C-alpha positions as CSV (number, residue, x, y, z in Angstrom):
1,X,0.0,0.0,0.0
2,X,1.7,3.5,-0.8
3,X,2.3,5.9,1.7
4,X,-0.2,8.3,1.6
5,X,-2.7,5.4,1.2
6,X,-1.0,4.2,4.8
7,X,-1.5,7.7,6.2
8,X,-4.9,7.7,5.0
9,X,-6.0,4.3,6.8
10,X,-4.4,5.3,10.1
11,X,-5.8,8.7,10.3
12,X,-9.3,7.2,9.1
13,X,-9.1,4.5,12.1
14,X,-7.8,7.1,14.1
15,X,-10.9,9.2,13.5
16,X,-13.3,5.7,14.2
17,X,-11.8,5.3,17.3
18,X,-12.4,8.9,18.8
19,X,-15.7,8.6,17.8
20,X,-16.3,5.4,19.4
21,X,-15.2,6.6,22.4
22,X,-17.3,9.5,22.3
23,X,-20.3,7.5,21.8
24,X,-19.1,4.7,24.8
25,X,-18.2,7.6,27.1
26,X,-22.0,10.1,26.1
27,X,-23.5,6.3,26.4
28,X,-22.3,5.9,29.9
29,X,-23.1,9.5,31.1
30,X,-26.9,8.9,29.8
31,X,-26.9,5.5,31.7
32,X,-25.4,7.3,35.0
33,X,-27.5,9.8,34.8
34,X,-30.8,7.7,33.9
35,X,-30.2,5.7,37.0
36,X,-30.0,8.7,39.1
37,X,-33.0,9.8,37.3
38,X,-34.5,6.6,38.2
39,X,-33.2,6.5,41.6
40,X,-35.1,9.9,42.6
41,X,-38.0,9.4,40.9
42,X,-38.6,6.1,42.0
43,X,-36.9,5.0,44.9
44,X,-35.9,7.9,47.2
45,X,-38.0,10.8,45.6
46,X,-36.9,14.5,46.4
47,X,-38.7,16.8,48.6
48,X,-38.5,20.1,46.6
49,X,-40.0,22.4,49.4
50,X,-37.2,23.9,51.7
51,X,-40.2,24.4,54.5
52,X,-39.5,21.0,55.7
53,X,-37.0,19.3,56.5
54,X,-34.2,19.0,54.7
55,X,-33.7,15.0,53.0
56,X,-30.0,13.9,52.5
57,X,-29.0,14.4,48.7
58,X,-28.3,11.2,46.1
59,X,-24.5,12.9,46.1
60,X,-24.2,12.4,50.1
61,X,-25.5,9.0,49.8
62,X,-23.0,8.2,47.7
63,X,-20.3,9.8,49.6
64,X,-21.2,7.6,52.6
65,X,-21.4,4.4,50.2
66,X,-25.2,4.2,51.9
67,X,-28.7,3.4,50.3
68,X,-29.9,2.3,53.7
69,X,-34.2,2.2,54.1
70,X,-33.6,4.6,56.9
71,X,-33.6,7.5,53.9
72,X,-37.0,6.3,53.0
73,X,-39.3,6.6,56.0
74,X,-41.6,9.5,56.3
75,X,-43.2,11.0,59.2
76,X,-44.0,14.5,60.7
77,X,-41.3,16.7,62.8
78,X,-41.6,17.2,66.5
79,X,-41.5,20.4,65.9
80,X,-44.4,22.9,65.8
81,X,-43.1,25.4,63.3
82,X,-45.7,26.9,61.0
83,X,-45.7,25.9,57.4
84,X,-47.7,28.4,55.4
85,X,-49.4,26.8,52.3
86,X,-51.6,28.7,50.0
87,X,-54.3,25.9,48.2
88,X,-57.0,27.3,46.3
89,X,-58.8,30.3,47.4
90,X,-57.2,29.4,51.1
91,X,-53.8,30.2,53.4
92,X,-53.5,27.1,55.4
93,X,-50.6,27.6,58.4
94,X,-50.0,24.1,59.8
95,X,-47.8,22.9,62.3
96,X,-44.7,21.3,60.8
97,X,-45.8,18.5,63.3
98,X,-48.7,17.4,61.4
99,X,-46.8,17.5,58.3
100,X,-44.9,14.4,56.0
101,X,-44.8,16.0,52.4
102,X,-45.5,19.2,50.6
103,X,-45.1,19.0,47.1
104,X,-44.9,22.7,45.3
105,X,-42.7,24.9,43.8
106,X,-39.8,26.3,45.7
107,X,-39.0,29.1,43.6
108,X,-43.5,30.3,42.7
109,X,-46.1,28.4,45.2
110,X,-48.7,27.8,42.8
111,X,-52.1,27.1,44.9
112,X,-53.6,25.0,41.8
113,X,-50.9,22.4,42.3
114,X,-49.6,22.2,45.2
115,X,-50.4,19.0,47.1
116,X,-49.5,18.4,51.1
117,X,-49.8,15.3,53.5
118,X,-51.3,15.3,57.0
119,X,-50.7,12.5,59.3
120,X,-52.5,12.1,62.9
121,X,-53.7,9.7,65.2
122,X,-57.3,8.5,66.1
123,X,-59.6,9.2,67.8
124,X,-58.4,12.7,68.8
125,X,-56.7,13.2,65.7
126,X,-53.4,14.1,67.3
127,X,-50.3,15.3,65.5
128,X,-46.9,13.4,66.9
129,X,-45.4,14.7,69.8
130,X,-42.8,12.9,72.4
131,X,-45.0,11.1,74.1
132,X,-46.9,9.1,70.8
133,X,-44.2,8.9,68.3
134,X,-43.7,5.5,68.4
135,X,-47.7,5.2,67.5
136,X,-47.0,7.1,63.8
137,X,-46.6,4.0,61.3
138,X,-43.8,4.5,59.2
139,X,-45.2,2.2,56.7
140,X,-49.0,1.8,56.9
141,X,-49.5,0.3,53.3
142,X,-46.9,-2.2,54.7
143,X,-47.5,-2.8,58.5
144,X,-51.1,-1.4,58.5
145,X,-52.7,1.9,59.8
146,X,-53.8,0.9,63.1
147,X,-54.4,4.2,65.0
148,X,-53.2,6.6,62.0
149,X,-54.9,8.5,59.2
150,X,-53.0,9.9,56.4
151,X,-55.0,12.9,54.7
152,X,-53.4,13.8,51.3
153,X,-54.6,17.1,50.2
154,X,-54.0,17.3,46.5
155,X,-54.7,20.0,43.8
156,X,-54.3,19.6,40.1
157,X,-57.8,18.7,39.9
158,X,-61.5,20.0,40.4
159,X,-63.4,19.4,43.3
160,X,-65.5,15.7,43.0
161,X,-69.1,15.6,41.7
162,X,-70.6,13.8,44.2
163,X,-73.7,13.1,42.2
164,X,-71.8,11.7,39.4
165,X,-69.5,9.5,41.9
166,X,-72.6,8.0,43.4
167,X,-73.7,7.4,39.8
168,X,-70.4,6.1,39.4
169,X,-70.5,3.7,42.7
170,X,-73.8,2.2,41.6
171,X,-72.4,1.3,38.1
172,X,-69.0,-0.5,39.8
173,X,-71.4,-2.3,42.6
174,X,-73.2,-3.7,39.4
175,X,-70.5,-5.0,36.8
176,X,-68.4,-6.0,40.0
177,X,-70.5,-6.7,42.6
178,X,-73.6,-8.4,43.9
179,X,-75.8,-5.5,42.0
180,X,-77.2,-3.7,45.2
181,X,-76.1,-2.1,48.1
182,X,-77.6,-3.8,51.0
183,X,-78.3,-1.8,54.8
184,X,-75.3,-2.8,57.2
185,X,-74.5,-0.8,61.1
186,X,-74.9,2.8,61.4
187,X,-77.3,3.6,58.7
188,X,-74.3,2.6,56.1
189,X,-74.9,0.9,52.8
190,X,-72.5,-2.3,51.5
191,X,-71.7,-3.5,48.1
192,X,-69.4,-6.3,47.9
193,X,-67.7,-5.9,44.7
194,X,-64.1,-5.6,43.8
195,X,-63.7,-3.9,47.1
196,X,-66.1,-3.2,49.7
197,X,-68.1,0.3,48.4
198,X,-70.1,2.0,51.3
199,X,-71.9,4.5,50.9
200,X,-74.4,6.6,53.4
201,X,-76.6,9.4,52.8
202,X,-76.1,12.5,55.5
203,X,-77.0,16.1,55.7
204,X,-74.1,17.0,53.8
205,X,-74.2,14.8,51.1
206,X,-73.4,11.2,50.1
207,X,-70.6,9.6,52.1
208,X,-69.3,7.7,49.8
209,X,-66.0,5.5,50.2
210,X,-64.0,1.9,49.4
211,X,-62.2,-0.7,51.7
212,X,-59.9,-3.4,51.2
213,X,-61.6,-6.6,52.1
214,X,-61.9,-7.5,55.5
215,X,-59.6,-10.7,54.9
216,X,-56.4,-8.6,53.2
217,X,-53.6,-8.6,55.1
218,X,-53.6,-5.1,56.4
219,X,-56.9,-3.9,55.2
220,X,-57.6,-0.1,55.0
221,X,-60.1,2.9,53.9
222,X,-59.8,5.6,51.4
223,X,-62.2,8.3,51.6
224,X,-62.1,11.1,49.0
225,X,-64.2,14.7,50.4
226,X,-64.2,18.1,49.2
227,X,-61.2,20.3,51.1
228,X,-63.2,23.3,51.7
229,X,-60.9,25.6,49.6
230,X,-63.0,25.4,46.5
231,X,-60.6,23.3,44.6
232,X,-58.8,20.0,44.7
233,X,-59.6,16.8,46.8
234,X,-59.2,15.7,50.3
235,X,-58.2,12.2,50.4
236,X,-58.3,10.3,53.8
237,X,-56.5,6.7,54.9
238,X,-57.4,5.1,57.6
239,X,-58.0,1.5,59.2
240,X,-60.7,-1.0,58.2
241,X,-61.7,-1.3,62.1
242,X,-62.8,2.1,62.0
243,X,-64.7,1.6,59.0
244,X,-68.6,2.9,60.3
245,X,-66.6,6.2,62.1
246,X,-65.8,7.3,58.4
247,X,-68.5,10.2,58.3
248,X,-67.6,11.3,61.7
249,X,-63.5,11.1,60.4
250,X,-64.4,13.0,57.7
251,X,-66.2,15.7,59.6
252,X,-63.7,16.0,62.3
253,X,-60.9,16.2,59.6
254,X,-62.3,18.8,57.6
255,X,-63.2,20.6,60.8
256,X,-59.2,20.5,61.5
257,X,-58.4,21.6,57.9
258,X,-60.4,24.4,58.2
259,X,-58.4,25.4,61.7
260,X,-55.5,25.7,59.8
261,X,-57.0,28.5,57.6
262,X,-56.3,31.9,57.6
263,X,-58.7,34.1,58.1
């Protein structure tokens, strides 16, 4: 092969190489940085609000060559600084010890969007303090509710239609149930379907709610009620074994919600 024909073939390998090892080295980067991604998003998900308290980065994690479950749990401060969370056409101020999470925008709150977690215990609806910390589950889904309700207060959507929900309730109890909603305790109605659907009329409307079945492991509630800010949806979580309490929970909740709102 003449010379320049050499010169040629080496430069042109030369060139294949360095972009080879651009594309293995920008292929790497993307993998690192899609399992960091990955790792916030779905493992150890950031808290973006400064209000609360402060969750040890991916970066430090690393530095300590620790991904222990300890970074995982989540439950309210002792303390009893006031967060301030505009939601809707409210202000709430609540006590940092009532709070787990407050998802919004660090840099421009919007009310629409934000979304904020409430956790107390039953039947007083107590936030933690020193001497019932130990009775706040730090993994209810897991190790059941017992005692504790988790309220979720989430925007992003429009307040529920109770009318159509009931509509709604009726249509599950028949392609998944038993067809009717038979009279149980307490003035509440039961449809066995997929889960158990209650529902019970009262003078503020339709309480209407799901449970687990009595026979899961760790069954539970969830209860979804208007917030009283115009806007978004109050979810509550609480224990089967409180199941015919659910309208008095939900009044006493909202009644506590509505403390925390500035006047």
């Amino acid at each position: 092969m003449p010379e320049f024909g050499r010169r040629q073939y080496r430069q042109t390998r030369a060139e294949i190489s360095d972009v080879m090892k651009w594309v293995i080295s920008s292929a790497v980067a993307v993998l690192i940085a899609g399992i960091f991604l990955g790792y916030r998003m779905f493992i150890h998900p950031g808290n973006p609000d400064p209000l609360l308290d402060k969750r040890e980065s991916f970066a430090e994690m690393v530095q300590r060559n620790s991904f222990s479950a300890d970074q995982l749990l989540e439950h309210p401060s002792l303390s009893t600084a006031v967060v301030s969370i505009p939601f809707g056409n409210k202000v709430y101020k609540v006590p940092r010890n009532y709070l787990v999470d407050l998802d919004r925008s660090a840099v421009a709150p919007n009310p629409r969007t934000t979304t904020f977690e409430i956790h107390v215990l039953l039947p007083g609806l107590t936030p933690r303090d020193a001497n019932n910390a130990d009775r706040l589950i730090e993994h209810p889904y897991r190790d059941g509710f017992r005692d504790q309700v988790i309220a979720t207060i989430r925007g992003g959507q429009e307040e529920l239609d109770f009318s159509e929900r009931k509509r709604q309730w009726e249509h599950r109890c028949e392609q998944k149930g038993r067809g009717e909603l038979r009279e149980v305790e307490s003035d509440y109605k039961l449809c066995e379907a997929d889960s158990d659907l209650f529902m019970k009329d009262t003078t503020e409307g339709p309480l209407i709610f799901a449970c687990n079945k009595i026979s899961d492991k760790n069954p539970y509630c969830t209860l979804a009620e208007h917030t009283g800010a115009q806007y978004g949806v109050l979810n509550l979580e609480f224990s089967r074994k409180y199941v015919y309490q659910a309208d008095e929970i939900r009044k006493r909740f909202r009644s506590l919600l509505d403390s925390f709102a500035e006047n």
